[in-house]
Amino acid sequence: MRSFTYIRSPGNLSSKEKDIEKHMEVIENKLWLGDLSVEDLMQEFGSPLYVYEEDTIRAQYRRLYESFPGVSLQIHYAMKANPNPALLKILLDEGAWLDAVSPFETKLAREVGFLPEHILFTGNNIPLSELEYGLEEGLLINIESLSLLEEFGKAHPGKELSLRINPGMGSGHHAHCITGGPRSKFGIYYDQLDEIHEILTRYQLKLTGIHAHIGTGILEPEPMLEALDMILTITHQFSGLQFVDIGGGFGIPYRPEQSLLNLPELGAQISRKFLQFCDAYGTSLDLKIEPGRYLMASSGTLLATVNNIKKTPDYQFVGVDTGFNHLLRPALYGSYHRVCNASRMEGDEESMVLAGYICESGDVLTHNSEGMTTQFFPRPRLGDRLAILDAGAYGMAMSSQYNMRNRPAEVLVTQGKARLIRKRETYQDLIRGFVF
Ligand code: LLP
């Protein structure tokens, strides 16, 4: 047992400061999010529940936008991080464009109001028919394999496209999250530029941009800058381009001891290099980035209710009404999400495993790279509400209906008011599509 200290981060922003950024407050020892008490939110919308804060999304977008001085910047939100239309609308309002990876993502984006020419369609291992769909819809087409480029050229000579290149290096918070380098399935490897030129010429295809995305959850500037150099060197091999897209990957500090990515510094360095490149290239190109996590993660909190408390010789388990069906990141990558006891924020902290309600031993929300682990938080009582932080990106988006458990509702908090932005799934939702 140790006593609770709310400020515990030695990073360049303390947890408390990060919480203020997220509009987290403790009133009478209970957690409030965006001026609303967690208890009231759960009374109104039920448990478990995803809650997003609009102000945080807008602040992150603006922070990013302002970090790239002097360049013509287009921010394509990677909607795979969280495709909820209410959240997409906030980003549309901020001026975002989109990174989409499937026809249905693009369909939803169009319904929300994004212009087709603002949607960069980057599928992975897709058939020609999906590119043709993109072409008909007027999307920006991004091709990431030589065989698909050949097929596309044969069928649609003279068309415009951009190319996803694997710049030979990658970085990410987990091996599954590195998307560049010789072990990665993404993009056309940078040593195949001759073949690219040959196909482009043969079919008179018009190359408008070079794209690369090296990975996700990056908190250090070095890999991004190294990749940028490589991408610009590759870009120089092609003439007549309109843009360079350096992908997403901008990380956020999930752990209290992690520091924020120094975005103003990184953005300034990227901008400087990019402007120098444009001078040498002879035209001023647009710079595209594709953030997902950076815009959404810290805006979202997964709230759950304590159903069970039990002890084994090794661990104290707190059992809640959610699990890896709603937040897969801990089980899949060993990712850390800070857990708070929203019903008693301060008190004697104990080391506990937060376990889900899915019938698998791996259904634990406190994992690290070695497997199951614990977190310290004030010992809950049955019925207490727990808050699992920084769950706005790749949380609900990666959820499933495993064990025939329905997905939670989603709520958006804007200036002290909460509104439902996705209904809790029902039994009927779960069985739709079954043929009895
Ligand atoms: N652009 C492309 C082509 C991508 O594949 C991705 C993410 C992004 C942009 C956005 O990356 P971000 O800015 O969010 O790092 N499920 C994992 C993350 C997988 C990311 C997949 N691609 C996680 O929960 O950590």
mmCIF file of N, CA and C in Angstrom, residues 29 53 100 109 156 160 215 224 283 287 302 318:
data_model
loop_
_atom_site.group_PDB
_atom_site.id
_atom_site.type_symbol
_atom_site.label_atom_id
_atom_site.label_comp_id
_atom_site.label_asym_id
_atom_site.label_seq_id
_atom_site.Cartn_x
_atom_site.Cartn_y
_atom_site.Cartn_z
ATOM 1 N N ASN A 29 -13.436 14.207 -4.288
ATOM 2 C CA ASN A 29 -12.759 12.914 -4.475
ATOM 3 C C ASN A 29 -13.301 12.090 -5.643
ATOM 4 N N GLU A 53 -13.908 14.335 -25.475
ATOM 5 C CA GLU A 53 -14.013 15.770 -25.189
ATOM 6 C C GLU A 53 -13.627 16.580 -26.418
ATOM 7 N N ALA A 100 -7.928 7.740 -45.638
ATOM 8 C CA ALA A 100 -8.899 6.641 -45.540
ATOM 9 C C ALA A 100 -8.295 5.391 -46.151
ATOM 10 N N ALA A 109 -16.930 9.204 -44.907
ATOM 11 C CA ALA A 109 -16.315 10.537 -44.947
ATOM 12 C C ALA A 109 -17.097 11.454 -45.879
ATOM 13 N N HIS A 156 -6.198 2.000 -66.649
ATOM 14 C CA HIS A 156 -6.541 3.434 -66.619
ATOM 15 C C HIS A 156 -5.335 4.301 -66.990
ATOM 16 N N GLU A 160 -4.174 10.146 -62.656
ATOM 17 C CA GLU A 160 -3.332 10.704 -61.593
ATOM 18 C C GLU A 160 -3.299 9.772 -60.384
ATOM 19 N N GLY A 215 5.344 4.381 -39.206
ATOM 20 C CA GLY A 215 4.883 3.679 -38.010
ATOM 21 C C GLY A 215 4.094 4.598 -37.113
ATOM 22 N N MET A 224 11.546 10.244 -37.264
ATOM 23 C CA MET A 224 10.734 11.027 -38.208
ATOM 24 C C MET A 224 11.632 11.865 -39.107
ATOM 25 N N THR A 283 9.886 23.959 -57.068
ATOM 26 C CA THR A 283 8.468 24.326 -56.909
ATOM 27 C C THR A 283 8.134 24.233 -55.429
ATOM 28 N N LEU A 287 2.850 19.966 -48.088
ATOM 29 C CA LEU A 287 3.275 18.925 -47.154
ATOM 30 C C LEU A 287 2.024 18.343 -46.507
ATOM 31 N N LEU A 302 -12.424 5.570 -21.534
ATOM 32 C CA LEU A 302 -13.356 4.444 -21.430
ATOM 33 C C LEU A 302 -13.743 4.303 -19.961
ATOM 34 N N VAL A 318 -9.336 -6.748 -10.141
ATOM 35 C CA VAL A 318 -10.560 -5.950 -10.155
ATOM 36 C C VAL A 318 -11.249 -6.273 -11.474
#
